[in-house]
Each structure stands twice: as C-alpha cells, then as structure tokens.
mmCIF file of C-alpha atoms in Angstrom:
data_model
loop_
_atom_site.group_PDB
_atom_site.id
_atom_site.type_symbol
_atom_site.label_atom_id
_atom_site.label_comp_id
_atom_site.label_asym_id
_atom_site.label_seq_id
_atom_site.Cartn_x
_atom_site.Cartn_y
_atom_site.Cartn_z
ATOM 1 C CA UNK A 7 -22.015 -7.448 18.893
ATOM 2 C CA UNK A 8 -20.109 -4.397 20.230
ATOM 3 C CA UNK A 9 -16.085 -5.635 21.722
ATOM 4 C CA UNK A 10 -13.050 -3.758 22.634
ATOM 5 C CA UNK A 11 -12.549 -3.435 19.148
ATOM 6 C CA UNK A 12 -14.978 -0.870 18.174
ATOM 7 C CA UNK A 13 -16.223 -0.120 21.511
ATOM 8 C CA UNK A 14 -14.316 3.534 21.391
ATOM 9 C CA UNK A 15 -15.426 4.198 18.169
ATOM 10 C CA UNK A 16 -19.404 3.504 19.698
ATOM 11 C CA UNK A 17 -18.784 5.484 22.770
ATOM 12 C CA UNK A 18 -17.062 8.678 21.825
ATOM 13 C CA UNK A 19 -20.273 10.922 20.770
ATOM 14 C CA UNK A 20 -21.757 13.198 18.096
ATOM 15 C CA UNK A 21 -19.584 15.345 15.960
ATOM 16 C CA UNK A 22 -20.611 19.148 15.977
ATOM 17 C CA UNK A 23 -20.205 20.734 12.990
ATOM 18 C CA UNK A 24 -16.360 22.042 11.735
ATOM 19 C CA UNK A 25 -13.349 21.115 13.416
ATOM 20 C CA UNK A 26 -13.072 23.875 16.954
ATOM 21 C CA UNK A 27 -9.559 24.950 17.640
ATOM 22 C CA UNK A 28 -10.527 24.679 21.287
ATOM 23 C CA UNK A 29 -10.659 21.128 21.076
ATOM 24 C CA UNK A 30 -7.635 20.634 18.694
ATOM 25 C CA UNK A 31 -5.471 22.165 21.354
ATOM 26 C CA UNK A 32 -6.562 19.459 23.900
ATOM 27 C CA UNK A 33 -4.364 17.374 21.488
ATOM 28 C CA UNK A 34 -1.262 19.182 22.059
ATOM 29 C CA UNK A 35 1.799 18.224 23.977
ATOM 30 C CA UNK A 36 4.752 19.852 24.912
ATOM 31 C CA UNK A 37 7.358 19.497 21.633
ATOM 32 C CA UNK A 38 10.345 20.724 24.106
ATOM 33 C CA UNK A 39 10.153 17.888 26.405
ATOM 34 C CA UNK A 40 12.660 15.500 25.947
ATOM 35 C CA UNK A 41 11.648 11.798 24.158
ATOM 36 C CA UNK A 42 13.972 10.091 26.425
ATOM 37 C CA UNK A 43 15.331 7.500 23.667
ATOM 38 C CA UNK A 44 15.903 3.745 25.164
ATOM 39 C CA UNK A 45 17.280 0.859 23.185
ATOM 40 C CA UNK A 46 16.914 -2.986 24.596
ATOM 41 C CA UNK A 47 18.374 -4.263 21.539
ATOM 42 C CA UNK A 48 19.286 -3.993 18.117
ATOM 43 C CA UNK A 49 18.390 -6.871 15.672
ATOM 44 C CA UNK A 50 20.046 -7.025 11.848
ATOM 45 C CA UNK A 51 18.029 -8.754 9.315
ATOM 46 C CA UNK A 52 19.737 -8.769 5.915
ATOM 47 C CA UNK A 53 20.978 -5.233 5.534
ATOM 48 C CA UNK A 54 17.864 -3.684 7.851
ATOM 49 C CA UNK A 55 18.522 -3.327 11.696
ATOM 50 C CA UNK A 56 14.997 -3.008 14.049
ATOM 51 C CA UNK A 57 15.585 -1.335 16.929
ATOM 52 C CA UNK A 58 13.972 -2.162 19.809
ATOM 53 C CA UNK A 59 13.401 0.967 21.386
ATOM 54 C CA UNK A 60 11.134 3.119 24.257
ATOM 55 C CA UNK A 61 10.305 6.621 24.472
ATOM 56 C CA UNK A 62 8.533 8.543 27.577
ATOM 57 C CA UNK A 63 4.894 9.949 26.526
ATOM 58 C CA UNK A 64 3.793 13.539 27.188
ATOM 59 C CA UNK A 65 1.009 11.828 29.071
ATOM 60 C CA UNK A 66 2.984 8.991 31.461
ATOM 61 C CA UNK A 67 5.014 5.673 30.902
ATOM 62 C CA UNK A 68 6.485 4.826 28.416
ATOM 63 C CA UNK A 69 5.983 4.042 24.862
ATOM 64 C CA UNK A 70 7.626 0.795 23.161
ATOM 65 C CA UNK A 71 8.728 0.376 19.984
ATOM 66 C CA UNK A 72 10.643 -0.809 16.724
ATOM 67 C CA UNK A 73 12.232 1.203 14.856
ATOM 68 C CA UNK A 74 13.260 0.032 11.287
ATOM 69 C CA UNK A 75 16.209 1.635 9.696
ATOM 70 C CA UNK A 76 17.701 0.367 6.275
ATOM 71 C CA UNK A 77 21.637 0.683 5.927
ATOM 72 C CA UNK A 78 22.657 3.769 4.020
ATOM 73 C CA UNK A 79 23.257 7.279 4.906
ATOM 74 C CA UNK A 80 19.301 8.047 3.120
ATOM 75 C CA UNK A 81 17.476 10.298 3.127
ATOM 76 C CA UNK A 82 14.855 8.307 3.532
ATOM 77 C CA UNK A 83 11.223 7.790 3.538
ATOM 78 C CA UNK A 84 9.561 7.418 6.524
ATOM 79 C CA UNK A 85 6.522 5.267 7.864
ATOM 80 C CA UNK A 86 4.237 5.250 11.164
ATOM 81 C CA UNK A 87 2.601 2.135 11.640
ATOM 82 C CA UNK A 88 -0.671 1.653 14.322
ATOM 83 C CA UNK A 89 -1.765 -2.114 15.166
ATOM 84 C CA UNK A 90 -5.460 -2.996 15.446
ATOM 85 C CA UNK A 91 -6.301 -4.122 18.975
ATOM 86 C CA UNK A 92 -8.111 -7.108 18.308
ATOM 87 C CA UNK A 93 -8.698 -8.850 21.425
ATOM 88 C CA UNK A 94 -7.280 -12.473 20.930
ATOM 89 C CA UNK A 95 -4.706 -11.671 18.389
ATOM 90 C CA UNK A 96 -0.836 -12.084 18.959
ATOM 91 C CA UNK A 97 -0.623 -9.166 16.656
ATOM 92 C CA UNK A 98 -2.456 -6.395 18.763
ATOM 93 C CA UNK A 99 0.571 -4.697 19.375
ATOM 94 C CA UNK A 100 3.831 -3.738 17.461
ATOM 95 C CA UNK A 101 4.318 -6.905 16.079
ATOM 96 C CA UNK A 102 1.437 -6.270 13.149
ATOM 97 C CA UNK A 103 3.116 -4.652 10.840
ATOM 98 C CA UNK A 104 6.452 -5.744 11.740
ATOM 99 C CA UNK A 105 7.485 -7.768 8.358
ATOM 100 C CA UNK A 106 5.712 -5.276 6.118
ATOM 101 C CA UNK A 107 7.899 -2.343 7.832
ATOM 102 C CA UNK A 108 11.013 -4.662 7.383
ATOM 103 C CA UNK A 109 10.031 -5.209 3.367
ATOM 104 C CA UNK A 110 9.674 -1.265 2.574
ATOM 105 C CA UNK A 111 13.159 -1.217 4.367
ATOM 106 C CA UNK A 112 14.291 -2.078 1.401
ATOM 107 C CA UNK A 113 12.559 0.208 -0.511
ATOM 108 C CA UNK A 114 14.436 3.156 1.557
ATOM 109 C CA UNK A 115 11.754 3.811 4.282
ATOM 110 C CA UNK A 116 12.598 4.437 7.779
ATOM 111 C CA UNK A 117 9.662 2.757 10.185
ATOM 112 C CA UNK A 118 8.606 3.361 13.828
ATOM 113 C CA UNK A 119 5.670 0.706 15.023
ATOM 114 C CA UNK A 120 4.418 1.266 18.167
ATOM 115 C CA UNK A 121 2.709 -0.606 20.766
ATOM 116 C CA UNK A 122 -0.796 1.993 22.131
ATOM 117 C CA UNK A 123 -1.995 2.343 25.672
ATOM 118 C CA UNK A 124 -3.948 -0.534 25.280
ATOM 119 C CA UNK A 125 -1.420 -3.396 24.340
ATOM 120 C CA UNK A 126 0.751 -2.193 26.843
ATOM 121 C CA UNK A 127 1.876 -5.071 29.770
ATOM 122 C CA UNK A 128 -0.610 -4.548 32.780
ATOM 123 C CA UNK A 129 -3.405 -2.489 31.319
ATOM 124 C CA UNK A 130 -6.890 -3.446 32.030
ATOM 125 C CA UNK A 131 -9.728 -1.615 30.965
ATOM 126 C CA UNK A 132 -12.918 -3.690 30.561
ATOM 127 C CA UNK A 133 -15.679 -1.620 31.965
ATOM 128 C CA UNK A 134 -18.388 0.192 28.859
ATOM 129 C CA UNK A 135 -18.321 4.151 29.163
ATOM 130 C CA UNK A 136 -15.573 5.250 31.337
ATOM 131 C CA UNK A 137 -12.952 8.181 31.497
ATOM 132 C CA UNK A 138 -10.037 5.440 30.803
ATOM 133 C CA UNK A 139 -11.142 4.902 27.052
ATOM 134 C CA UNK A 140 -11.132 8.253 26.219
ATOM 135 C CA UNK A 141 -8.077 9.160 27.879
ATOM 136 C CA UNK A 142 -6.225 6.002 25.747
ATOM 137 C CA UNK A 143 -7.186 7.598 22.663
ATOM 138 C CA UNK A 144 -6.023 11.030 23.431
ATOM 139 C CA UNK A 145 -3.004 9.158 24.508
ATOM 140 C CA UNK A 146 -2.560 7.241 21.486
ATOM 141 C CA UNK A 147 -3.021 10.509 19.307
ATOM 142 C CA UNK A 148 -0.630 12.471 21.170
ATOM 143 C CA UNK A 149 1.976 9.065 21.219
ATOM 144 C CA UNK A 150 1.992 9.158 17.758
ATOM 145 C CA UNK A 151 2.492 13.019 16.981
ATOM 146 C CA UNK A 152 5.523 12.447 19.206
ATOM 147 C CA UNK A 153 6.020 9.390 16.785
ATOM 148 C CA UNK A 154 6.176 12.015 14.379
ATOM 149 C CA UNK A 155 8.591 14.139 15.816
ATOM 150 C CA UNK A 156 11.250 11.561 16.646
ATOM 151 C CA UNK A 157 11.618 10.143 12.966
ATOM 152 C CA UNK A 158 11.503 13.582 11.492
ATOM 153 C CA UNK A 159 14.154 14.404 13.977
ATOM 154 C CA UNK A 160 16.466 11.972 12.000
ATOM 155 C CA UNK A 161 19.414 12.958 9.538
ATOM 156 C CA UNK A 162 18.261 9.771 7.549
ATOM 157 C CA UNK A 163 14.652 10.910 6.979
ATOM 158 C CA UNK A 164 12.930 13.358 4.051
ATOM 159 C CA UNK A 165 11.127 15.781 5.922
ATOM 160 C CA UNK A 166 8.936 15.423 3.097
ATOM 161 C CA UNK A 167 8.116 11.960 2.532
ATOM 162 C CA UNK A 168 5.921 10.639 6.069
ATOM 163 C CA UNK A 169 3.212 8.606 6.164
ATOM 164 C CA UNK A 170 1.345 7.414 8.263
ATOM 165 C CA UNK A 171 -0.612 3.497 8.188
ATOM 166 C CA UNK A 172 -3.264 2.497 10.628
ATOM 167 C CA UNK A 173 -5.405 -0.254 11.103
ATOM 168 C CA UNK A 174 -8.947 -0.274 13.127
ATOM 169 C CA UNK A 175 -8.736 1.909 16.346
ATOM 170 C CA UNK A 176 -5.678 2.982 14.948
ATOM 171 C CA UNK A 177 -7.323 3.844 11.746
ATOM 172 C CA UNK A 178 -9.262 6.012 13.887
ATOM 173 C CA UNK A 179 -6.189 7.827 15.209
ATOM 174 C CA UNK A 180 -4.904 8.499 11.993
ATOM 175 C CA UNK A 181 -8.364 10.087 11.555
ATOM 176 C CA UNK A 182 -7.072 12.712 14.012
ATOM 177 C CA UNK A 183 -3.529 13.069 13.102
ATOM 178 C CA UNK A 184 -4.826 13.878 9.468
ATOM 179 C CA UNK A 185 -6.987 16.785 10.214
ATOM 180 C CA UNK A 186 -4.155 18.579 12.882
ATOM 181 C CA UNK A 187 -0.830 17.474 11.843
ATOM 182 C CA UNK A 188 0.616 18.275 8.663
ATOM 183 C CA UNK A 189 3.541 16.857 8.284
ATOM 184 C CA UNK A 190 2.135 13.655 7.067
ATOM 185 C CA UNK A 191 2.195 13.490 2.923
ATOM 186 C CA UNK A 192 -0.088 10.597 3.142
ATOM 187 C CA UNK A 193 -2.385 7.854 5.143
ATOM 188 C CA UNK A 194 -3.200 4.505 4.958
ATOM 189 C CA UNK A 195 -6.763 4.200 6.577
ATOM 190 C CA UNK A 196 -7.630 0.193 7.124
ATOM 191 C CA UNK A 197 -11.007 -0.961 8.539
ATOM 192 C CA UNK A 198 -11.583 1.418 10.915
ATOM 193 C CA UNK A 199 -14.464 3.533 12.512
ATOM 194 C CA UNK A 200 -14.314 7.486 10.942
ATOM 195 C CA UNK A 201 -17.344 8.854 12.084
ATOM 196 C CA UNK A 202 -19.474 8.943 15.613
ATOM 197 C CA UNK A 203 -22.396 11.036 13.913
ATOM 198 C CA UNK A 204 -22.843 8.100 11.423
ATOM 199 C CA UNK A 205 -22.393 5.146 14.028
ATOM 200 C CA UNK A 206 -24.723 6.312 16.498
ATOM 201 C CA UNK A 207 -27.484 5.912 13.817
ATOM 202 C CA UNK A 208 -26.679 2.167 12.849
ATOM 203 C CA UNK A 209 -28.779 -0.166 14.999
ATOM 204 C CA UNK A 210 -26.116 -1.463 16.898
ATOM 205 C CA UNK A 211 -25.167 1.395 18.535
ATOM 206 C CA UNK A 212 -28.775 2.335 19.231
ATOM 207 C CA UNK A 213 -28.776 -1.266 21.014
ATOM 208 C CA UNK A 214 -25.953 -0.841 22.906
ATOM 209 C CA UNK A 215 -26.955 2.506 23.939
ATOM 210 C CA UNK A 216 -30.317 0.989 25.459
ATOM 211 C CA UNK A 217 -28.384 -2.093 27.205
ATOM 212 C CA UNK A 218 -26.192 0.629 28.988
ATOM 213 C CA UNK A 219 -28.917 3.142 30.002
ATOM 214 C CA UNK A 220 -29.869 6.053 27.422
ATOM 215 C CA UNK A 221 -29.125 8.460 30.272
ATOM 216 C CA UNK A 222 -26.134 7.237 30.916
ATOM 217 C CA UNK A 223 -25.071 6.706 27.280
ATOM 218 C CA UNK A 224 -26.067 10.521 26.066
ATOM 219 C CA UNK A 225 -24.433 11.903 29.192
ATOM 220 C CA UNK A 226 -21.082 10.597 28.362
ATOM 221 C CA UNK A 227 -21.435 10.895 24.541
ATOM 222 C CA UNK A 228 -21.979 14.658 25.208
ATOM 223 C CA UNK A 229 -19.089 15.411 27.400
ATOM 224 C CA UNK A 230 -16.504 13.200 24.815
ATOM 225 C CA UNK A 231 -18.592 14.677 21.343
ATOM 226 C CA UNK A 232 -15.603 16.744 20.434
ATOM 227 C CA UNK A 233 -12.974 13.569 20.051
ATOM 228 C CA UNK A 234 -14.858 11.952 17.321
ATOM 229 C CA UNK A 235 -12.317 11.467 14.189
ATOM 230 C CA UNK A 236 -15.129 12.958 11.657
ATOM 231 C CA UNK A 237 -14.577 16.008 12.831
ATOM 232 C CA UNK A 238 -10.650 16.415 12.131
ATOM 233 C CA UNK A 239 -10.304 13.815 9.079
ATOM 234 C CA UNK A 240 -12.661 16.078 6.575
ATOM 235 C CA UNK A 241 -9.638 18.625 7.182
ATOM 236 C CA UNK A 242 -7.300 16.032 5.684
ATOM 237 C CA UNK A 243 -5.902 17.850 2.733
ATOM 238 C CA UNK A 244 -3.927 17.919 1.215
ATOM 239 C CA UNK A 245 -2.481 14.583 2.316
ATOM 240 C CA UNK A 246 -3.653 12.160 0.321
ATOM 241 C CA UNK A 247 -6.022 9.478 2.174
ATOM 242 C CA UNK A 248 -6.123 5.626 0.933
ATOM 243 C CA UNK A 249 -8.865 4.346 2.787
ATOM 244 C CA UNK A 250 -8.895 0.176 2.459
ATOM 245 C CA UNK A 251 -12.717 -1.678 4.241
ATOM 246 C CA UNK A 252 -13.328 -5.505 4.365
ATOM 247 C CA UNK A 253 -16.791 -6.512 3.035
ATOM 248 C CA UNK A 254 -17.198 -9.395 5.764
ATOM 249 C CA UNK A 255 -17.324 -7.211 8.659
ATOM 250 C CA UNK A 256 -20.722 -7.197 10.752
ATOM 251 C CA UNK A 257 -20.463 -3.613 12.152
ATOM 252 C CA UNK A 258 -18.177 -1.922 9.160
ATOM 253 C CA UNK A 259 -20.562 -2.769 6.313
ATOM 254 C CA UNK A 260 -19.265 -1.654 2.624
ATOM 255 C CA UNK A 261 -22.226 0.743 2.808
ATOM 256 C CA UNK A 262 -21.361 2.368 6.534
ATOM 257 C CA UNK A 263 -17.376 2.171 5.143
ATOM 258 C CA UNK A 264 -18.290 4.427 1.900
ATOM 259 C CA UNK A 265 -20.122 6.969 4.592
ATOM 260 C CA UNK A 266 -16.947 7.317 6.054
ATOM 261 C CA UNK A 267 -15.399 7.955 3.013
ATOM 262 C CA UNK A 268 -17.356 11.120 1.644
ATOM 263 C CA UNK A 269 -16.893 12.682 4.976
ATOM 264 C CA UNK A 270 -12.836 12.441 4.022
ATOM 265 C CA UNK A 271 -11.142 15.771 2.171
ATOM 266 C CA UNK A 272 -9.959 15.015 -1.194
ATOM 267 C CA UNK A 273 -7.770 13.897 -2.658
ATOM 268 C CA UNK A 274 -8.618 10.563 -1.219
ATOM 269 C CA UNK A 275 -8.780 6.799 -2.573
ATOM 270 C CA UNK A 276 -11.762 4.261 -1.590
ATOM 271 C CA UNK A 277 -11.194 0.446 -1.859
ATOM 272 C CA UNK A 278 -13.219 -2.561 -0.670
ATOM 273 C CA UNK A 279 -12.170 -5.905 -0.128
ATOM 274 C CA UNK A 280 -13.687 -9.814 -0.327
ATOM 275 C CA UNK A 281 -11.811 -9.924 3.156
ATOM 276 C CA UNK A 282 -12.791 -10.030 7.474
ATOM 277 C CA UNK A 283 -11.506 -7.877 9.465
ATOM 278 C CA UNK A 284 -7.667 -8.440 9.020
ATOM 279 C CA UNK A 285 -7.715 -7.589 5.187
ATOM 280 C CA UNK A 286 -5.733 -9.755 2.602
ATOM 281 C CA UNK A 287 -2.709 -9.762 0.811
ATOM 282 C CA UNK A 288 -4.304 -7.643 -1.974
ATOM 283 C CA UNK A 289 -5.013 -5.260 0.094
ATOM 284 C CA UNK A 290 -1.324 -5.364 1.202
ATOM 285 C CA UNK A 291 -0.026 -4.954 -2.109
ATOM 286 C CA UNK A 292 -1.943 -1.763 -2.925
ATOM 287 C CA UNK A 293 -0.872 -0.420 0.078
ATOM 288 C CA UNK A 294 2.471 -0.986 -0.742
ATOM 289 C CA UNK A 295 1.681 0.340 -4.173
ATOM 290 C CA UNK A 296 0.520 3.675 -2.624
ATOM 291 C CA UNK A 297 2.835 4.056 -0.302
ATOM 292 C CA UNK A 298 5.822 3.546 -3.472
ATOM 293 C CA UNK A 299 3.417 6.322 -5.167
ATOM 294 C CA UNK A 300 3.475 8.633 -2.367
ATOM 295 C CA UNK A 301 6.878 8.485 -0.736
ATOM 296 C CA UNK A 302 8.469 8.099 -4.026
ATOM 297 C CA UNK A 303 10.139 4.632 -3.140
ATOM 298 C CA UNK A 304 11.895 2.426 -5.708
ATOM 299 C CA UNK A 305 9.969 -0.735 -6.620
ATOM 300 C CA UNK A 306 9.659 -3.151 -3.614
ATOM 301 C CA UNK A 307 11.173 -6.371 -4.867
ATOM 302 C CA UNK A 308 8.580 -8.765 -5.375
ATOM 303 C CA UNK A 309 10.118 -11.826 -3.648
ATOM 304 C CA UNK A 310 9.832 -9.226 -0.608
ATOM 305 C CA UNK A 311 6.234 -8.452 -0.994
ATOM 306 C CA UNK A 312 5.516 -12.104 -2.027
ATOM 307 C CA UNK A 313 6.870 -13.081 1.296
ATOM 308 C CA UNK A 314 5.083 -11.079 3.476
ATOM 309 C CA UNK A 315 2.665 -13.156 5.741
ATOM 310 C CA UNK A 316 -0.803 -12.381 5.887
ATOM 311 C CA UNK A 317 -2.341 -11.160 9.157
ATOM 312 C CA UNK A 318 -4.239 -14.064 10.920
ATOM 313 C CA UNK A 319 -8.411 -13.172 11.268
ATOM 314 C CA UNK A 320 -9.311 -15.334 14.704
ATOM 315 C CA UNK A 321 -12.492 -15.747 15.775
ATOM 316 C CA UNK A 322 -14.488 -13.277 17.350
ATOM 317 C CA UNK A 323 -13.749 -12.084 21.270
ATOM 318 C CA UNK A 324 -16.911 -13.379 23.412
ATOM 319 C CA UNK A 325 -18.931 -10.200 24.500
ATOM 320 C CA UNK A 326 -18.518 -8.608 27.241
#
C-alpha cells in the first residue's frame, strides 16, 4: 500500500549518476534574509525552558517551532529534530521528539524541532504526482538549513557539535542536508526512504506506477529525478551517519533498508530493529548513545532516558 507517508519518496524519480552542482544550487536560499524570530511563549521544565517560537521561510509562511535551551551560559551542543508525517498520529509534527529534546537538555544540547510544510494548520495536499509534493520537500530542506543557521547563530552553541535527527520523510531530508551542508558533525537517519533508483524497482512502486498511468508516472519522475536523496547522501562524509530501520515495515524491508545503507559515505553505522514503523525504546537509547558519542555530551541520566515515552505505532492510514 503506498500513503502520504512514503508517497514522496515513490514519486520523486531516478537518480543520475554523482551529485550535479546545478541541482544543489536549487537548494539554496538567501542566508542574508532576516529569520524574523517570534516567541508565543516560554515554558520552564526543571532547569530547561522550550521556547515556543516561529521563523519566516525563504520560501513563504512561516515556520513553527520549539526551541530547547538548558540553563547555563554553554557552549552547547546542538540538535535538529524532523517528525515523521504519519497520517493519524498526534505526533506528526513538532511534538515527536519533544521529550527526547527536553532529556538531552540535560546533557547540554541546545534543540530546535520543527513542524514541515506538511503538518502545518490548513495544508491539504492529497492528490498522487503533483508540483505541491515536490515543492514541500524542497521546502522542508531549505526550512531546515535555515534551522541550521539560527542555532549556530547562538552564543550558547559549539559551532562544532550539530546534529541533525530525522525520522521517515524527514529521514529523507536529512538525506539532503548530509550531502550539501556541512556543518552537521553527525545524523540520525530513522526509517526512512534513501534512494528513488532502488524504490522504483520494488514491486510496489512498479504497481503504483501502473495504477497512475506509466506515462504519466515517467513524465513526472523525469522532470523531479534530480531531488532524489541518493544522490546527495553518498556525499555524506565526513559526518558520521547512524542509520536506525524497523524490521516490521511492509515497504522498508531489512533487505531494501541495507540498500540504502551501502549507497551512504562512510563512516556510517547500520542498525535494525524487532520494531513497526515508530521504532522502540532501544532504538532510542542508541540514539542517545550516539548522539553522547558524537556531540561529546556528558552521560544522560538514566532516570531521564528511562522516562522517555515511546512513540505510539497506530494503525495504518486507509489508502487513498
């Protein structure tokens, strides 16, 4: 069954060969333009305070926010979080990795979660291979280089210790911030689709593309085959990539998940889980783990870790 969830991943096209400069610079964004910093409120939890904040995108609206700050003059670590969009969930948005973020606060890290194009109040977007998908992603991308710039603006934050964590589509969009921004020291990669060449040869792609109309299918695939995250996430290095699959998937096999992980640049980490969709709390705590590795955090508390809930798995969304 192809949903929301994957869909972009199954539309985008074939990746040519190399990553074309031409089409890395359809990713940029003016850096001068001003982010336009809004605060609603201002929560304190314990000695971290979460921000609730906007930002104005490079391509229109606005983008909301939490930013999680620990007390202390730092510097800090600092940590970009992307939701999964999963259709039914009250976690497609911000809220995801919300009490993770506020954990590794007290490790020293700084967080910004983000809600994408997609989560945001008003946006509908159901029909298969259309303009609007592709123009979310490039959105999303371009959202979270800004993302980027905003925390490493901060007198708190090590310029040297980002990272960036994404889950499904936004596991995908950390594909492309790997390969073209390199400020990032390290990813967390979580169930998400890495590669167009390899999903247009599973057989669910194949039957989509002959419910929508080969013709129509290859046409769009070719004019979108340069945004395919294959193409930018073999130019990784040297971040380091942690890439974490579920083994009870139905499209993201273990076997189509390690495909995705030879086309990634070393150095790079591979893990599988006995988990759906949402992963589990051991996947949780090697993220964690990495992330202490990486950034160079003290030793998360583990009462903290301990009481971090796990992210609900609800039941498939009905096809479209």
């Amino acid at each position: 069954m192809i949903t929301g969830l994957l869909a972009v991943s199954f539309m985008i096209g074939a990746v040519a060969a190399g990553q074309d400069a031409a089409f890395v610079h359809r990713l940029d964004y003016d850096r001068n333009a001003p982010l336009d910093i809004k605060e609603a409120a201002v929560e304190q939890r314990d000695d971290i305070a979460i921000h609730d904040i906007s930002y104005a995108s490079p391509k229109g609206g606005r983008v909301p926010a939490y930013l999680v700050v620990p007390s202390g003059k730092g510097p800090f670590a600092a940590v970009i979080w992307g939701h999964w969009y999963w259709e039914n969930s009250e976690f497609r948005n911000r809220k995801e990795f919300l009490a993770e973020a506020i954990a590794l606060g007290h490790a020293g890290v700084v967080s910004l979660l983000t809600d994408g194009p997609i989560a945001r109040p008003g946006h509908v977007n159901k029909a298969p291979l259309n303009k609007q998908q592709m123009t979310n992603m490039i959105q999303q991308i371009v959202d979270m280089r800004l993302v980027a710039d905003l925390l490493l603006a901060r007198n708190d934050v090590d310029q040297k210790r980002l990272a960036y964590v994404g889950h499904s589509y936004n596991a995908s969009v950390g594909g492309f911030l790997s390969g073209i921004d390199k400020r990032f020291k390290a990813f967390v990669l979580m169930a998400g689709g890495l590669s167009d060449e390899l999903d247009l040869k599973t057989k669910e792609v194949q039957d989509y593309r002959q419910k929508i109309g080969p013709e129509k299918f290859d046409a769009f695939t070719a004019k979108w085959a340069w945004l395919d995250p294959g193409k930018f996430v073999s130019h990784a290095a040297p971040a380091t990539v942690f890439l974490q699959y579920a083994s009870q998937e139905k499209f993201l096999s273990p076997e189509h998940a390690r495909g995705y992980a030879a086309l990634v640049s070393e150095p790079k980490r591979f893990k599988e889980y006995d988990a759906p969709h949402a992963l589990n709390a051991e996947s949780r705590r090697d993220r964690i783990a990495f992330l202490t590795e990486q950034l160079n955090l003290k030793p998360l508390d583990p009462k903290l870790l301990a009481a971090i809930p796990d992210l609900p798995q609800p039941p498939e969304p009905k096809e479209q």
